[in-house]
PDB file of C-alpha atoms in Angstrom:
ATOM      1  CA  GLN A 226     122.038 100.486 128.596  1.00 89.00           C
ATOM      2  CA  VAL A 227     119.983 101.086 125.447  1.00 95.00           C
ATOM      3  CA  GLN A 228     116.693  99.447 124.515  1.00 96.00           C
ATOM      4  CA  LEU A 229     115.346  99.378 120.947  1.00 97.00           C
ATOM      5  CA  VAL A 230     111.731  98.642 119.996  1.00 97.00           C
ATOM      6  CA  GLU A 231     110.395  98.294 116.436  1.00 98.00           C
ATOM      7  CA  SER A 232     106.831  99.148 115.416  1.00 97.00           C
ATOM      8  CA  GLY A 233     104.733  99.604 112.266  1.00 96.00           C
ATOM      9  CA  GLY A 234     104.949  96.160 110.678  1.00 96.00           C
ATOM     10  CA  GLY A 235     102.068  94.277 109.110  1.00 96.00           C
ATOM     11  CA  LEU A 236     100.597  92.854 105.907  1.00 98.00           C
ATOM     12  CA  VAL A 237     100.511  94.766 102.604  1.00 98.00           C
ATOM     13  CA  GLN A 238      99.974  93.917  98.940  1.00 98.00           C
ATOM     14  CA  ALA A 239     102.782  94.051  96.400  1.00 98.00           C
ATOM     15  CA  GLY A 240     103.340  97.616  95.239  1.00 98.00           C
ATOM     16  CA  GLY A 241     102.127  99.066  98.518  1.00 98.00           C
ATOM     17  CA  SER A 242     103.949 100.998 101.226  1.00 98.00           C
ATOM     18  CA  LEU A 243     104.752 100.537 104.889  1.00 98.00           C
ATOM     19  CA  SER A 244     106.666 102.608 107.436  1.00 98.00           C
ATOM     20  CA  LEU A 245     108.663 101.100 110.299  1.00 98.00           C
ATOM     21  CA  SER A 246     109.859 102.950 113.386  1.00 98.00           C
ATOM     22  CA  CYS A 247     112.642 102.184 115.854  1.00 97.00           C
ATOM     23  CA  ALA A 248     112.316 103.837 119.255  1.00 97.00           C
ATOM     24  CA  ALA A 249     115.350 104.033 121.552  1.00 95.00           C
ATOM     25  CA  SER A 250     115.347 104.482 125.318  1.00 95.00           C
ATOM     26  CA  GLY A 251     117.988 104.536 128.048  1.00 94.00           C
ATOM     27  CA  ARG A 252     121.437 105.994 127.304  1.00 91.00           C
ATOM     28  CA  THR A 253     120.395 107.206 123.856  1.00 88.00           C
ATOM     29  CA  PHE A 254     123.073 109.919 123.772  1.00 83.00           C
ATOM     30  CA  SER A 255     125.706 107.204 123.310  1.00 86.00           C
ATOM     31  CA  ILE A 256     124.264 105.937 119.999  1.00 91.00           C
ATOM     32  CA  TYR A 257     126.487 106.745 116.999  1.00 93.00           C
ATOM     33  CA  ALA A 258     124.520 104.977 114.247  1.00 96.00           C
ATOM     34  CA  VAL A 259     121.372 102.919 113.643  1.00 96.00           C
ATOM     35  CA  GLY A 260     120.899 100.171 111.075  1.00 97.00           C
ATOM     36  CA  TRP A 261     118.009  98.101 109.755  1.00 98.00           C
ATOM     37  CA  PHE A 262     118.395  94.396 108.969  1.00 98.00           C
ATOM     38  CA  ARG A 263     115.932  91.721 107.886  1.00 98.00           C
ATOM     39  CA  GLN A 264     115.695  87.945 107.991  1.00 98.00           C
ATOM     40  CA  ALA A 265     113.331  85.665 106.078  1.00 97.00           C
ATOM     41  CA  PRO A 266     112.620  82.042 107.137  1.00 94.00           C
ATOM     42  CA  GLY A 267     115.532  79.790 106.206  1.00 95.00           C
ATOM     43  CA  LYS A 268     117.677  82.770 105.176  1.00 96.00           C
ATOM     44  CA  GLU A 269     120.566  84.626 106.797  1.00 97.00           C
ATOM     45  CA  ARG A 270     120.033  88.070 108.256  1.00 97.00           C
ATOM     46  CA  GLU A 271     120.867  90.755 105.679  1.00 98.00           C
ATOM     47  CA  PHE A 272     121.622  94.461 105.729  1.00 98.00           C
ATOM     48  CA  VAL A 273     118.907  96.882 104.602  1.00 98.00           C
ATOM     49  CA  ALA A 274     119.934 100.447 105.516  1.00 98.00           C
ATOM     50  CA  ALA A 275     121.959 102.464 108.033  1.00 98.00           C
ATOM     51  CA  ILE A 276     122.210 106.077 109.159  1.00 96.00           C
ATOM     52  CA  ILE A 277     124.689 108.013 111.311  1.00 94.00           C
ATOM     53  CA  ARG A 278     123.183 110.083 114.130  1.00 84.00           C
ATOM     54  CA  ASN A 279     125.108 113.255 113.263  1.00 83.00           C
ATOM     55  CA  GLY A 280     126.339 114.189 109.809  1.00 68.00           C
ATOM     56  CA  GLY A 281     123.429 112.916 107.726  1.00 78.00           C
ATOM     57  CA  SER A 282     125.272 109.981 106.126  1.00 93.00           C
ATOM     58  CA  SER A 283     123.179 106.976 105.083  1.00 96.00           C
ATOM     59  CA  ASN A 284     123.595 103.769 103.088  1.00 97.00           C
ATOM     60  CA  TYR A 285     121.283 101.207 101.445  1.00 98.00           C
ATOM     61  CA  ALA A 286     121.466  97.668 100.175  1.00 98.00           C
ATOM     62  CA  ASP A 287     121.288  97.446  96.377  1.00 98.00           C
ATOM     63  CA  SER A 288     118.029  95.503  96.595  1.00 97.00           C
ATOM     64  CA  VAL A 289     116.175  98.414  98.231  1.00 98.00           C
ATOM     65  CA  LYS A 290     117.810 101.490  96.683  1.00 98.00           C
ATOM     66  CA  GLY A 291     115.225 103.865  95.250  1.00 98.00           C
ATOM     67  CA  ARG A 292     112.406 102.177  97.193  1.00 98.00           C
ATOM     68  CA  PHE A 293     113.347 102.496 100.888  1.00 98.00           C
ATOM     69  CA  THR A 294     114.299 105.636 102.814  1.00 97.00           C
ATOM     70  CA  ILE A 295     115.905 105.764 106.258  1.00 97.00           C
ATOM     71  CA  SER A 296     115.535 108.877 108.400  1.00 95.00           C
ATOM     72  CA  ARG A 297     116.135 109.965 111.982  1.00 92.00           C
ATOM     73  CA  ASP A 298     114.602 112.274 114.568  1.00 90.00           C
ATOM     74  CA  ASN A 299     117.232 112.758 117.261  1.00 84.00           C
ATOM     75  CA  ALA A 300     114.933 114.854 119.449  1.00 88.00           C
ATOM     76  CA  LYS A 301     112.471 111.944 119.656  1.00 91.00           C
ATOM     77  CA  ASN A 302     115.167 109.240 119.650  1.00 92.00           C
ATOM     78  CA  THR A 303     113.555 107.451 116.718  1.00 94.00           C
ATOM     79  CA  VAL A 304     114.676 106.130 113.334  1.00 95.00           C
ATOM     80  CA  ALA A 305     112.187 105.371 110.559  1.00 96.00           C
ATOM     81  CA  LEU A 306     112.320 103.137 107.493  1.00 98.00           C
ATOM     82  CA  GLN A 307     109.867 104.165 104.783  1.00 98.00           C
ATOM     83  CA  MET A 308     109.288 101.250 102.395  1.00 98.00           C
ATOM     84  CA  ASN A 309     107.647 101.885  99.013  1.00 98.00           C
ATOM     85  CA  SER A 310     106.938  99.677  95.983  1.00 98.00           C
ATOM     86  CA  LEU A 311     107.100  96.608  98.188  1.00 98.00           C
ATOM     87  CA  LYS A 312     107.753  93.186  96.669  1.00 98.00           C
ATOM     88  CA  PRO A 313     107.009  89.693  98.026  1.00 98.00           C
ATOM     89  CA  GLU A 314     110.757  89.148  98.459  1.00 97.00           C
ATOM     90  CA  ASP A 315     110.761  92.008 100.994  1.00 98.00           C
ATOM     91  CA  SER A 316     108.797  89.780 103.396  1.00 98.00           C
ATOM     92  CA  ALA A 317     110.877  89.175 106.529  1.00 98.00           C
ATOM     93  CA  VAL A 318     111.331  90.012 110.182  1.00 98.00           C
ATOM     94  CA  TYR A 319     112.895  93.467 110.336  1.00 98.00           C
ATOM     95  CA  TYR A 320     115.335  94.422 113.106  1.00 98.00           C
ATOM     96  CA  CYS A 321     116.807  97.753 114.132  1.00 98.00           C
ATOM     97  CA  ALA A 322     120.292  97.859 115.660  1.00 98.00           C
ATOM     98  CA  GLY A 323     122.384 100.502 117.423  1.00 97.00           C
ATOM     99  CA  ARG A 324     126.133 101.170 117.412  1.00 96.00           C
ATOM    100  CA  GLN A 325     127.824 103.038 120.306  1.00 94.00           C
ATOM    101  CA  GLY A 326     131.323 103.882 119.067  1.00 92.00           C
ATOM    102  CA  ILE A 327     132.549 105.421 115.829  1.00 92.00           C
ATOM    103  CA  ALA A 328     132.469 103.108 112.815  1.00 93.00           C
ATOM    104  CA  THR A 329     132.798 103.499 109.053  1.00 94.00           C
ATOM    105  CA  MET A 330     129.720 103.333 106.871  1.00 93.00           C
ATOM    106  CA  THR A 331     131.206 100.316 105.106  1.00 94.00           C
ATOM    107  CA  THR A 332     131.454  98.292 108.326  1.00 96.00           C
ATOM    108  CA  LEU A 333     127.938  99.359 109.344  1.00 97.00           C
ATOM    109  CA  THR A 334     126.560  97.207 106.514  1.00 97.00           C
ATOM    110  CA  THR A 335     127.543  94.136 108.572  1.00 97.00           C
ATOM    111  CA  GLN A 336     126.088  92.884 111.865  1.00 97.00           C
ATOM    112  CA  GLY A 337     129.342  92.831 113.859  1.00 97.00           C
ATOM    113  CA  PRO A 338     129.709  96.546 114.756  1.00 97.00           C
ATOM    114  CA  TYR A 339     126.271  96.820 116.409  1.00 97.00           C
ATOM    115  CA  ASP A 340     125.901  96.768 120.201  1.00 96.00           C
ATOM    116  CA  TYR A 341     122.111  96.709 120.650  1.00 97.00           C
ATOM    117  CA  TRP A 342     119.299  94.906 118.818  1.00 98.00           C
ATOM    118  CA  GLY A 343     115.523  95.120 118.858  1.00 98.00           C
ATOM    119  CA  LYS A 344     113.351  92.004 118.999  1.00 98.00           C
ATOM    120  CA  GLY A 345     112.192  92.405 115.395  1.00 98.00           C
ATOM    121  CA  ILE A 346     108.853  92.993 113.679  1.00 98.00           C
ATOM    122  CA  GLN A 347     107.111  91.042 110.903  1.00 98.00           C
ATOM    123  CA  VAL A 348     106.573  92.499 107.429  1.00 98.00           C
ATOM    124  CA  THR A 349     104.586  90.398 104.944  1.00 98.00           C
ATOM    125  CA  VAL A 350     104.045  91.392 101.303  1.00 98.00           C
ATOM    126  CA  SER A 351     101.434  89.385  99.389  1.00 97.00           C
ATOM    127  CA  SER A 352     101.430  88.806  95.614  1.00 93.00           C
TER     128      SER A 352
END
């Protein structure tokens, strides 16, 4: 089994920066890709970014392109999400998710292909 734990959330002012981390434990060698999703109160969970373990491929939602950066450290079994120029609409609970088998980058922008999920961490951006 694989366990995922998010860290690094908190409260920041609009225009500020915050970095989230996703730490994986267990059978980490089986992870093919990791994605970040977020969900605000009363809203559906939405895709933020994804990265493939090997190959260096990554993808971002249009709403965060140019502001967020996803990166991985396979030796430490961690994936980070660097968030810059934060806006109030970025406020949400952020989740990291892991996929075991091969999947296309297009399908990794949806929730269905993921096998493991973290419990989520709160990010609040004030005006």
